[in-house]
Coordinates of C-alpha atoms and ligand atoms in Angstrom, one line a residue:
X1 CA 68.5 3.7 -168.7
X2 CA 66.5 2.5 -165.8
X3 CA 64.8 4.6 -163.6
X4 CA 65.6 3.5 -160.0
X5 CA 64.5 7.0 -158.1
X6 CA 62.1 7.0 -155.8
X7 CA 59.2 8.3 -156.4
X8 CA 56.8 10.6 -154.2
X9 CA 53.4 10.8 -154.9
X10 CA 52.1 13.9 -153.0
X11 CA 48.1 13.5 -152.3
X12 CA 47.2 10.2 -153.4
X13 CA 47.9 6.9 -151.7
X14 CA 49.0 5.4 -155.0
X15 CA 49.2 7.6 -158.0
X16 CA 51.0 4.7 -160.1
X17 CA 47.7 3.6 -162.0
X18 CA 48.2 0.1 -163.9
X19 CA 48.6 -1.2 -160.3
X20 CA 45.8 -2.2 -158.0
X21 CA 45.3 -0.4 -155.1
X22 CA 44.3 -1.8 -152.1
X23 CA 40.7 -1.3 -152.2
X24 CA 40.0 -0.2 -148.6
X25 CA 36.6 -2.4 -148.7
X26 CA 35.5 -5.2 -150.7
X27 CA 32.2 -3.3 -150.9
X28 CA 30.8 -2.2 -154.3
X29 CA 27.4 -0.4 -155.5
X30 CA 25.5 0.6 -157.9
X31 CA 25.8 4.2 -159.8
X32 CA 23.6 5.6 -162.3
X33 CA 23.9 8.8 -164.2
X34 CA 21.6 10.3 -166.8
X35 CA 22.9 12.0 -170.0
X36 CA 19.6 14.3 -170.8
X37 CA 18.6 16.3 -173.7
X38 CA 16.6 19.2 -171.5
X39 CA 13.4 19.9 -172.9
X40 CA 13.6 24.1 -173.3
X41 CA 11.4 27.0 -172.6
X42 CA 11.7 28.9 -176.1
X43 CA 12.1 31.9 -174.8
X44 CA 13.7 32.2 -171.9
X45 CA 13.9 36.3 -171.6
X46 CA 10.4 36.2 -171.1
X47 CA 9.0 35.7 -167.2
X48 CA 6.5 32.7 -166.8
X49 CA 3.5 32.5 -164.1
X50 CA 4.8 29.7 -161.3
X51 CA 1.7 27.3 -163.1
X52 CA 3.4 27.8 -166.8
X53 CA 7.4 27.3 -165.0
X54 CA 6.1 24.0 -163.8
X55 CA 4.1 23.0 -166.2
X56 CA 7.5 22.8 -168.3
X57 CA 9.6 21.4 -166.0
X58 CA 6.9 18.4 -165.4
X59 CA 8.1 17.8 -169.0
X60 CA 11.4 17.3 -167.7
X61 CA 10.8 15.3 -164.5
X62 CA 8.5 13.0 -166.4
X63 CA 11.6 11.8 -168.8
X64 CA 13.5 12.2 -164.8
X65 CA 10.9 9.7 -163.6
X66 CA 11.1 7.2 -166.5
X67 CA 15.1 6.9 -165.8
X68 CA 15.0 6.6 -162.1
X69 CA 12.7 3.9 -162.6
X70 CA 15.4 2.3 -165.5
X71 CA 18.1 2.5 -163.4
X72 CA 16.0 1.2 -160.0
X73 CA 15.5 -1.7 -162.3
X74 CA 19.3 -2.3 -162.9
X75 CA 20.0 -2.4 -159.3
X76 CA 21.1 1.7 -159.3
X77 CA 21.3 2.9 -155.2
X78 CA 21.6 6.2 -156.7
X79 CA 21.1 8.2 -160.1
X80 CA 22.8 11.5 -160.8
X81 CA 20.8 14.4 -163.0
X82 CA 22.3 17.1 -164.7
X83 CA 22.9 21.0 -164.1
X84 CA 19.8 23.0 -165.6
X85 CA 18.3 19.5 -166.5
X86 CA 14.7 20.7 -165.0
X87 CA 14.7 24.6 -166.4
X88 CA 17.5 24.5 -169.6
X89 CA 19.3 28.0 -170.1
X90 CA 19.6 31.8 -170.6
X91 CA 17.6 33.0 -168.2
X92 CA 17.9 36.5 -166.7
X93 CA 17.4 37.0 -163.0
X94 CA 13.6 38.3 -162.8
X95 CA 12.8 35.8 -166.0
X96 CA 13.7 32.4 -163.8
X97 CA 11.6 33.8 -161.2
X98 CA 8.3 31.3 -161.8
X99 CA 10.7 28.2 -161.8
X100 CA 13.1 28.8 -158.2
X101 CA 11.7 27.2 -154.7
X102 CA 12.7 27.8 -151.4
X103 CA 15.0 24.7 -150.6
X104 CA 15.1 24.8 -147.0
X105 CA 18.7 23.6 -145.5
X106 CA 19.1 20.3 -144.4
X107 CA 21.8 20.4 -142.2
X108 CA 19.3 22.5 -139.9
X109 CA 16.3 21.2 -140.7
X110 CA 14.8 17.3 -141.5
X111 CA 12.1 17.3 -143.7
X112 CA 10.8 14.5 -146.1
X113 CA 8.9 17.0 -149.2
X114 CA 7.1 13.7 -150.5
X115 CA 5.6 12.6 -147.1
X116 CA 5.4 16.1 -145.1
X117 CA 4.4 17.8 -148.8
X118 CA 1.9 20.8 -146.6
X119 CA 5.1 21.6 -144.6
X120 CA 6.5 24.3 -147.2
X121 CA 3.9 26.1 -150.2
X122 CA 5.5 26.5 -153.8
X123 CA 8.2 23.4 -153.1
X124 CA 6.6 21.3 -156.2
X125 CA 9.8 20.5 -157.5
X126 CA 10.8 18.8 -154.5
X127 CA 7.8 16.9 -153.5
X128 CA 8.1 15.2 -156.5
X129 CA 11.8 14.3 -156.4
X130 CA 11.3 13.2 -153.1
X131 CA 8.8 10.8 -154.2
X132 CA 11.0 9.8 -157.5
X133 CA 13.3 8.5 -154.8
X134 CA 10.6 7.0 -152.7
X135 CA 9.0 5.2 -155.3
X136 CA 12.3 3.4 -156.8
X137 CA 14.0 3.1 -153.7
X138 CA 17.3 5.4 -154.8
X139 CA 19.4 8.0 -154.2
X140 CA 18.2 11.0 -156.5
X141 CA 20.6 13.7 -157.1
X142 CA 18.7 17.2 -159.3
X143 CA 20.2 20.7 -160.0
X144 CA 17.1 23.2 -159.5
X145 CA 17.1 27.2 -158.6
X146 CA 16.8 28.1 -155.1
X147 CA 15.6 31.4 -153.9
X148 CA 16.5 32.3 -150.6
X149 CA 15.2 36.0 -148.9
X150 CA 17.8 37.6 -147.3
X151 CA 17.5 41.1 -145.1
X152 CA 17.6 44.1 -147.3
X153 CA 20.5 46.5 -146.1
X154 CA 21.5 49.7 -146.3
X155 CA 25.1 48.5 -145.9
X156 CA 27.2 48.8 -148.7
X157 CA 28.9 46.1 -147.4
X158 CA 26.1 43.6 -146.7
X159 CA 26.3 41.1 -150.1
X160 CA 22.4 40.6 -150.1
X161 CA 21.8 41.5 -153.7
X162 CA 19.9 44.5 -154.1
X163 CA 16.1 42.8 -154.6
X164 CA 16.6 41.1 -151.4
X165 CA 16.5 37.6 -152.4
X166 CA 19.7 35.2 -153.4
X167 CA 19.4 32.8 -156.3
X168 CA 21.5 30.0 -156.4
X169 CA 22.2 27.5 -158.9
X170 CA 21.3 24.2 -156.4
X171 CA 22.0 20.3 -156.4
X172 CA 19.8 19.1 -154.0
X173 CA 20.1 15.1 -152.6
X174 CA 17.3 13.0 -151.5
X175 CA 17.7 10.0 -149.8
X176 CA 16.1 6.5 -151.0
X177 CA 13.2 7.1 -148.3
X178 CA 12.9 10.8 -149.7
X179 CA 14.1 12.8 -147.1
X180 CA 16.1 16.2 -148.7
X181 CA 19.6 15.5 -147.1
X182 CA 22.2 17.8 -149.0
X183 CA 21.7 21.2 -150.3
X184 CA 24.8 22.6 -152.6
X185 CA 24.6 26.5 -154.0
X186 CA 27.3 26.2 -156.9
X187 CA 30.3 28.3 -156.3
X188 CA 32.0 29.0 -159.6
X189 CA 29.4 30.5 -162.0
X190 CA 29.7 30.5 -165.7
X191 CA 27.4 33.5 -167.3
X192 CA 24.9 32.5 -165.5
X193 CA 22.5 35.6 -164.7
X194 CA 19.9 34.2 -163.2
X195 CA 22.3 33.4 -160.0
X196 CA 24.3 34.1 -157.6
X197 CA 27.8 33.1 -156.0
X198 CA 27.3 32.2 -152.6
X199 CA 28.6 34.4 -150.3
X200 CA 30.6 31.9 -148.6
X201 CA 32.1 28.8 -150.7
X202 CA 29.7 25.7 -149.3
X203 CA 31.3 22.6 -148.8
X204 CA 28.7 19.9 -149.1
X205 CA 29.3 16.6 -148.5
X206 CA 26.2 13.6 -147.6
X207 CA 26.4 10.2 -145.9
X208 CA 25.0 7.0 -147.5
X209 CA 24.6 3.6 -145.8
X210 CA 25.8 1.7 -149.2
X211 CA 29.0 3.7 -150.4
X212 CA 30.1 5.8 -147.3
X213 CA 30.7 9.7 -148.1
X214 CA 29.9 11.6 -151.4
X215 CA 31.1 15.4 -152.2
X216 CA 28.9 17.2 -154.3
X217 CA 30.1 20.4 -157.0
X218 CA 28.7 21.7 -160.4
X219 CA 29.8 22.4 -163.8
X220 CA 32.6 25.1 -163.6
X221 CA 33.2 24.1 -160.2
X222 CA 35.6 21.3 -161.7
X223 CA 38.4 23.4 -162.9
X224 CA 38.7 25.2 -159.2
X225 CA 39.9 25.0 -155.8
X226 CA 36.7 25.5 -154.1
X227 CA 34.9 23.9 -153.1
X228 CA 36.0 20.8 -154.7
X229 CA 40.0 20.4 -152.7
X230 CA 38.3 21.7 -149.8
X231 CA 36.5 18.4 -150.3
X232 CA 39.3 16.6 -151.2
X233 CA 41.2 17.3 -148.3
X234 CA 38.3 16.3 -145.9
X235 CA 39.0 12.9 -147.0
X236 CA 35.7 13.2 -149.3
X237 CA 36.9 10.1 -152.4
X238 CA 33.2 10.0 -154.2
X239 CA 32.3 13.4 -156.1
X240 CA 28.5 14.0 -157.7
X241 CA 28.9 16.2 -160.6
X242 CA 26.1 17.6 -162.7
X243 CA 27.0 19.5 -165.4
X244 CA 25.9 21.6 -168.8
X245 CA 29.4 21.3 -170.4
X246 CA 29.9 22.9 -173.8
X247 CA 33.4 20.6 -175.6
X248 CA 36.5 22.1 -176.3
X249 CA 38.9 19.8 -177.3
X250 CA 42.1 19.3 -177.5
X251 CA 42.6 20.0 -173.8
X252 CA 38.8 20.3 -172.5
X253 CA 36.3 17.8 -173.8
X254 CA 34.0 16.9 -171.3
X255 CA 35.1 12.8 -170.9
X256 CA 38.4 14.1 -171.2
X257 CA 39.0 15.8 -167.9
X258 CA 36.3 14.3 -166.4
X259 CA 38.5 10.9 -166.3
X260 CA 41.8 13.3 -165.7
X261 CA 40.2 14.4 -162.7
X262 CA 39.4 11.5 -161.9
X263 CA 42.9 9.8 -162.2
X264 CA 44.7 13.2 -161.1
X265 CA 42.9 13.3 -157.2
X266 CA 42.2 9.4 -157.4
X267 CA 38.7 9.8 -156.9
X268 CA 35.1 8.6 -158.2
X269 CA 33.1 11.1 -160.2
X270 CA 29.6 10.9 -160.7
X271 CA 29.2 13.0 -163.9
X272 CA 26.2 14.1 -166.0
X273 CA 25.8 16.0 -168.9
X274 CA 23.3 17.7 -170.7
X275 CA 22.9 16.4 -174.2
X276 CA 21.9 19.4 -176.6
X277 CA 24.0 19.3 -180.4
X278 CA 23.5 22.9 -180.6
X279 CA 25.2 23.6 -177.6
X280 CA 28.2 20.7 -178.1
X281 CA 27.1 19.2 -174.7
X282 CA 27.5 15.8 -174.7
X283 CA 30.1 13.6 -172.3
X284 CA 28.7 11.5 -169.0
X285 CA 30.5 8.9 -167.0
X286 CA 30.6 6.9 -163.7
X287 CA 34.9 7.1 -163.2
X288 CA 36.4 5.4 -160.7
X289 CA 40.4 5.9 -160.8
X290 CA 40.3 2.2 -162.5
X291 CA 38.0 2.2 -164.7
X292 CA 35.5 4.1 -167.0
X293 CA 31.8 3.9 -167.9
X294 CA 31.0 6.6 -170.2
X295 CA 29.3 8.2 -173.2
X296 CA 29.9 10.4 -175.8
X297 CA 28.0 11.2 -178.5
X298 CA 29.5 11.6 -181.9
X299 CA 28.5 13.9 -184.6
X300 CA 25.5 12.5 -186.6
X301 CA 23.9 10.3 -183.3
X302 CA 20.7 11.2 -182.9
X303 CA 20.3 13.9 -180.1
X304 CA 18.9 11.5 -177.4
X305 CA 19.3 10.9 -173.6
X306 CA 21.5 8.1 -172.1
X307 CA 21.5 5.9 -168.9
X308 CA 24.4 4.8 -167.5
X309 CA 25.1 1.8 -164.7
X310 CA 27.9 0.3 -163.7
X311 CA 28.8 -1.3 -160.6
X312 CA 31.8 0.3 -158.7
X313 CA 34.2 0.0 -155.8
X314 CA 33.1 2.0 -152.5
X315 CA 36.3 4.3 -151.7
X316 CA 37.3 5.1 -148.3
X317 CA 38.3 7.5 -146.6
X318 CA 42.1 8.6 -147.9
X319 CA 43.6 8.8 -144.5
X320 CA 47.0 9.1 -146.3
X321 CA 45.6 12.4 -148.3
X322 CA 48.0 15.6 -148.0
X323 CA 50.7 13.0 -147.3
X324 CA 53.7 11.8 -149.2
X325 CA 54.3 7.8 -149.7
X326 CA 56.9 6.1 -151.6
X327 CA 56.2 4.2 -154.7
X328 CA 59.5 2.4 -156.2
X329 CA 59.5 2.6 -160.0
X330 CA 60.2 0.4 -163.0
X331 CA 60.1 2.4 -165.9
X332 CA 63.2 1.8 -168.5
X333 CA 63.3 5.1 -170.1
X334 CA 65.0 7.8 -169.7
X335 CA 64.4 9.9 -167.2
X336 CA 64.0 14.3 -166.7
X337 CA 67.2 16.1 -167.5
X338 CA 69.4 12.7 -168.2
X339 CA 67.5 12.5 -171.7
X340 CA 70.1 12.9 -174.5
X341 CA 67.8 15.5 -176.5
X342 CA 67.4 14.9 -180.6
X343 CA 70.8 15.7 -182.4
X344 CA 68.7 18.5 -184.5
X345 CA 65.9 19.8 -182.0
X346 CA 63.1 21.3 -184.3
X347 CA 62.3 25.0 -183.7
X348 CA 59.5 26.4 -181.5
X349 CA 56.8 27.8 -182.4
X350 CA 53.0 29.8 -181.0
X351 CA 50.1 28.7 -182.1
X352 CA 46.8 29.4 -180.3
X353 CA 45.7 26.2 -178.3
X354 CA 42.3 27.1 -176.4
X355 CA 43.0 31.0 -176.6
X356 CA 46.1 30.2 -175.0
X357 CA 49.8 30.8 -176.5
X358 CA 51.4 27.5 -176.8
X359 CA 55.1 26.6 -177.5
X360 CA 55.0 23.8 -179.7
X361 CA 57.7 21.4 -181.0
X362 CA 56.5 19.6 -184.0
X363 CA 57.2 15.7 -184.2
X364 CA 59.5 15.0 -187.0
X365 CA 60.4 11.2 -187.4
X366 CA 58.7 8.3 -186.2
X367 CA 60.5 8.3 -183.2
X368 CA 62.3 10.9 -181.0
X369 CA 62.9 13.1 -177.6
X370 CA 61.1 16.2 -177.4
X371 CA 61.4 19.0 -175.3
X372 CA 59.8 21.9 -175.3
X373 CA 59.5 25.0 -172.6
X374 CA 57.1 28.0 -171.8
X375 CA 59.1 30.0 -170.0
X376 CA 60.8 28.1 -167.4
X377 CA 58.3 25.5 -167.5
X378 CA 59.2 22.7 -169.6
X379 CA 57.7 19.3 -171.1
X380 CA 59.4 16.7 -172.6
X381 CA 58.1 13.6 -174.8
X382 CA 59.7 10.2 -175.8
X383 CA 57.4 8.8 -178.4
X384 CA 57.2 5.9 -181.3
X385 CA 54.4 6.4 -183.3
X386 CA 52.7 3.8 -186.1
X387 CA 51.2 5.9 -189.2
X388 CA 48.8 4.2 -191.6
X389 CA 50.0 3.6 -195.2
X390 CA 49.4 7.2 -197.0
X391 CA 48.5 9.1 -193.3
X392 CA 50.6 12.1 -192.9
X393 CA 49.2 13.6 -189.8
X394 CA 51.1 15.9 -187.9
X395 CA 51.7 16.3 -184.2
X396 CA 52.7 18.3 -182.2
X397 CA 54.1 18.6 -178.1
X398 CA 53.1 21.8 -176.4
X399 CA 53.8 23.8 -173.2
X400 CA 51.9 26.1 -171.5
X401 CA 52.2 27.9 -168.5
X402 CA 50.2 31.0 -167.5
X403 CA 46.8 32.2 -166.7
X404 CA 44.0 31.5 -168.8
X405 CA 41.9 34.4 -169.6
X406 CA 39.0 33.8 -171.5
X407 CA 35.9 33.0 -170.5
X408 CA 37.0 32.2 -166.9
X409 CA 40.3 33.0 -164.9
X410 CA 42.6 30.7 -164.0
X411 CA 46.2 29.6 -163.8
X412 CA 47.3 26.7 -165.6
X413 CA 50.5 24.2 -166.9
X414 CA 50.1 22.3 -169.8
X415 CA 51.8 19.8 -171.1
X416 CA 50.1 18.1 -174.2
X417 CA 51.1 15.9 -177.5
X418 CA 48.0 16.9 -179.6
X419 CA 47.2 15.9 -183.2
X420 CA 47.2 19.1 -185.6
X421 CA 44.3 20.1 -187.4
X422 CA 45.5 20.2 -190.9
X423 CA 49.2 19.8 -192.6
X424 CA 50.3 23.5 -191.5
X425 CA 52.2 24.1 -188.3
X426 CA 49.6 27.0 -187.4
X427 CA 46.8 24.5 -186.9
X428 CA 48.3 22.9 -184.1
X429 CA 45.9 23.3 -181.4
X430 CA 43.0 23.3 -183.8
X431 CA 40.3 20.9 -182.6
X432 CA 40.3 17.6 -184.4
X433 CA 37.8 14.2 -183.7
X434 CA 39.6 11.5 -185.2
X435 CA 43.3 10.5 -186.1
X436 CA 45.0 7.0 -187.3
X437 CA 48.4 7.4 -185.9
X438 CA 49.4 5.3 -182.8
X439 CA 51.4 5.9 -180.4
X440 CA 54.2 4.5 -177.4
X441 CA 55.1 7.6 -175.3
X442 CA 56.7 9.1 -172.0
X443 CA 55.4 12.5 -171.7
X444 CA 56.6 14.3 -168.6
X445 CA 56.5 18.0 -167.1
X446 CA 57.9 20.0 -163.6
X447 CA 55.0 21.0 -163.2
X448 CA 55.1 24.3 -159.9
X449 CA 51.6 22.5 -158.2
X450 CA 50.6 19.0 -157.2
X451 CA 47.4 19.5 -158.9
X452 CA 48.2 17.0 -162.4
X453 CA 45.1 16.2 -164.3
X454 CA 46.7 13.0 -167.0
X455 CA 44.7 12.0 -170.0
X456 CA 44.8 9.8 -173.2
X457 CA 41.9 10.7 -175.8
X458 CA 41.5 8.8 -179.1
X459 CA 40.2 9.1 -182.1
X460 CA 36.4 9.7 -182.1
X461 CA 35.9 10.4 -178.3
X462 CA 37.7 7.3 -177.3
X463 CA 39.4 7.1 -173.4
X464 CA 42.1 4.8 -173.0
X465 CA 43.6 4.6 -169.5
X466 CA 47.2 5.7 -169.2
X467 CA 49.6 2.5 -168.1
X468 CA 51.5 4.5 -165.7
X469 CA 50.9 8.0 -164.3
X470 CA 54.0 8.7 -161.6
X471 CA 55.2 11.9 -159.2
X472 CA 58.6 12.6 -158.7
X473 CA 60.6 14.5 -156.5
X474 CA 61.2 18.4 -157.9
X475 CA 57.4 18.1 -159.0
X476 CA 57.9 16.0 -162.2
X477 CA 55.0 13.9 -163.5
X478 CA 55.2 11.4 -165.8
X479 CA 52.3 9.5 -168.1
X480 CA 53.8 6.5 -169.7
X481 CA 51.7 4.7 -172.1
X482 CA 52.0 2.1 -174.6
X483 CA 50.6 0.8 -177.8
X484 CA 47.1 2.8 -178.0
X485 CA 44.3 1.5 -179.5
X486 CA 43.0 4.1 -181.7
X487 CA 44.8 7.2 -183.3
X488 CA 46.2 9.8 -180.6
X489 CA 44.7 12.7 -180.5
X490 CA 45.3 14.4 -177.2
X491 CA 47.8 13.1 -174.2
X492 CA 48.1 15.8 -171.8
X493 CA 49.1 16.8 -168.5
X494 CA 46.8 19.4 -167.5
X495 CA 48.2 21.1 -164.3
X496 CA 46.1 23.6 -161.9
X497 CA 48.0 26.3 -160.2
X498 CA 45.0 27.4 -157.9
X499 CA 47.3 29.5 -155.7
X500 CA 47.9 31.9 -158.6
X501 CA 44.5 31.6 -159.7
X502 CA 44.2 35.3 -157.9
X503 CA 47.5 36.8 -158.9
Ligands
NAG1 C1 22.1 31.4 -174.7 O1 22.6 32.6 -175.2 C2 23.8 32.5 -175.9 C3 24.3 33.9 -176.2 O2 23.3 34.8 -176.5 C4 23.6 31.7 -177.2 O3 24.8 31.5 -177.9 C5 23.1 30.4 -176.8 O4 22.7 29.6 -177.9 C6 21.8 30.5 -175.9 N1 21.5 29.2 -175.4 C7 20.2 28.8 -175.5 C8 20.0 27.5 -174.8 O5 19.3 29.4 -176.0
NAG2 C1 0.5 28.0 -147.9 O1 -0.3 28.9 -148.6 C2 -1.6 29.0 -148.1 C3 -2.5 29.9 -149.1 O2 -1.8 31.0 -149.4 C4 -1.6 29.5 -146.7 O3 -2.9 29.5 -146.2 C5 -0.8 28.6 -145.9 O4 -0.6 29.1 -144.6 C6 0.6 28.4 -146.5 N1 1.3 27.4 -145.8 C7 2.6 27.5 -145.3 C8 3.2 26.4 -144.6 O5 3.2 28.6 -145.5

């Protein structure tokens, strides 16, 4: 059947990827971000004097300083760090105390730390990512800990923390001259005694004279409304995101939604990762919503650091964001509720994906029309798949919709194909690496938000860009792809229902 609807896509000027978008500039720059393997303080419940704090991160800054100048060499007009790059982990919040600074704000104050260094004591940290940027001539986004006094009160109401100081987990931006010119306290913590929320969510956003605006958030701050739609919704196309992300596949590996956010808000993200095996943080890129520069290391790589370049578009401003535009379609399949379902539609079952109780249907021939519902939220799936000679890897298509609950609170709905973990129905939602089996497929949802993270993940940490991603009226979305590369192991739809988030 052909689909001949029109389509609406809700806050992207063109959420039909496999076509070109009309750049809104022919400019282009250079991006760099740096995948680093944190040098860490051994024991991190124990306080250090200010000389011993900085004496370690110098270790840090020096492999900082050897990348900026990398990157300066490969044209780079700006190189992104990543979160608790300069101090590591686990700290409490007197034991962090020798490593914060004072970072002053820039939007009230100008100050250069490398050339004006006597203007603030104890700001060593930021003199010498000032001069970093300086002496390569780039942008140099770091993730530090601020400490900030604020008035003891009596009032029960007043949110200074008792001790009379905040701490705040902190990107700080310097420009190419070295002047500090963006200061972002992260909002959405994640365990992270040592800091703070912010009493009010910052929204943070810096000017460049090569690439326009860029949006800056951290980490946890991915999976949330704010700051980062706040951002969104100011027009803001270019995100910085440092992070310390620990991998959870099927659903949450870090290249994984890093490119679904990507391609879901039609944006460029900046993203840097801390590289530690122990900790299963691995997974930087420099995403534009066309294409993909990015790294992730596989099991058995040696536990390095990694640079990446790559030239990319400048974005403008998305005028159209917020508003609704019409995209005529093409796709011959079948579409929503007009799909015949299979003559014999295999039974549901739970199994645990990501602490979460997912229906899944499993996929029973080599080709077929899924369906599969949570509730009243459903997913469907047309595949063909290709199994190697003597593979018998089960899949599976799964729904969930409902709030996630386990380390971190929010509301979510899922639609995924995932490849199972073993030859048992129950390990469906396992997390698996690699598969053989390729795949054609329509998977689809009505998904209750217009926030629709797609992504295609293949076999060994593998990205492949979905042909078509589409919004419909009624709040379908649709991901058609064809032909894959390498072995599926995760397509999903992964939906963000902030406005429950607090329900
Ligand atoms: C931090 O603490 C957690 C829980 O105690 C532990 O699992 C983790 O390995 C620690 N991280 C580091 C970097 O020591
Ligand atoms: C920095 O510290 C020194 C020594 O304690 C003090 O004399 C000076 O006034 C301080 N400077 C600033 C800008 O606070």
């Amino acid at each position: 059947m052909l689909l001949d609807v029109v389509l609406w896509v809700a806050f992207a000027s063109n959420w039909a990827f496999g076509q070109t978008e009309a750049i809104t500039s022919d400019l282009t720059y250079v991006a760099a971000v740096y995948e680093h393997r944190v040098i860490l303080n051994p024991d991190p419940h124990i306080p250090l004097s200010r000389l011993d704090a900085l004496q370690h991160m110098r270790k840090n800054l020096a492999v900082f300083e050897e990348q900026a100048d990398l990157a300066a060499r490969q044209g780079a007009q700006i190189i992104v760090f990543p979160e608790d790059g300069l101090h590591g982990f686990n700290f409490s919040r007197s034991s962090i105390s020798g490593y914060l600074e004072t970072i002053p704000d820039p939007e009230k104050e100008k100050w250069n730390p490398c050339t004006e260094s006597e203007k603030f004591n104890n700001t060593e940290v930021q003199q010498q990512l000032s001069c970093m940027a300086r002496r390569h001539n780039l942008y140099v986004v770091a993730n530090m800990g601020d400490v900030q006094p604020c008035p003891l009160q009596t009032d029960p109401t007043s949110s200074c923390p008792t001790d009379g100081r905040w701490q705040f987990n902190t990107n700080v931006v310097f420009r190419s001259d070295g002047l500090l010119v963006a200061r972002y306290h992260k909002q959405n913590l994640y365990f992270e005694d040592a800091f703070d929320t912010p009493p009010q969510p910052e929204i943070i956003s810096f000017e460049t004279t090569f690439a326009g605006r860029f949006g800056l958030i951290t980490c946890f701050d991915i999976l949330f409304y704010e700051p980062k739609v706040t951002l969104l919704e100011m027009g803001v196309r270019q995100l910085i995101f440092p992070t310390a992300w620990m991998n959870q596949l099927p659903l949450l590996d870090t290249i994984q939604f890093q490119r679904a956010f990507s391609l879901g808000s039609h944006v460029t993200l900046l993203a840097a990762n801390i590289r530690s095996d122990r900790l299963i943080m691995t997974g930087s890129g420099i995403y534009t919503p066309f294409a993909a520069t990015y790294h992730h290391a596989q099991s058995g790589d040696p536990e390095e650091g990694r640079l990446l370049v790559a030239r990319i578009p400048v974005l403008g401003v998305a005028t159209e964001y917020g508003q609704v535009q019409r995209i005529a379609a093409d796709l011959s399949y079948c579409h929503h509720d007009d799909c015949p379902s299979d003559p014999t539609p295999s039974s549901t079952i739970t199994s645990t994906m990501m602490h979460d109780p997912f229906k899944f249907v499993l996929l029973a021939n080599t080709e077929g029309n899924l369906k599969v519902c949570d509730g009243a939220f459903c997913c469907r799936l047309q595949f063909k798949r290709s199994p190697k000679s003597n593979s018998d890897e089960l899949y599976a298509l799964g729904a969930f919709a409902g709030t996630h609950t386990v380390n971190g609170r929010y509301a979510v709905q899922v639609c995924a194909v995932v490849r199972c973990a073993g030859p048992e129905a129950s390990s469906c939602g396992q997390e698996i690496e690699e598969a053989e089996t390729t795949f054609d497929f329509v998977l689809e949802g009505e998904f209750g938000t217009n926030y629709v993270y797609p992504s295609v993940l293949v076999s060994r940490y593998i990205l492949e860009q979905p042909e078509r991603v589409e919004k419909s009226t009624g709040g379908w979305v649709t991901m058609k792809h064809s032909n894959t590369e390498g072995g599926l192991v995760t397509a999903c739809l992964y939906g963000r229902v902030y406005h429950l988030d607090n329900k």
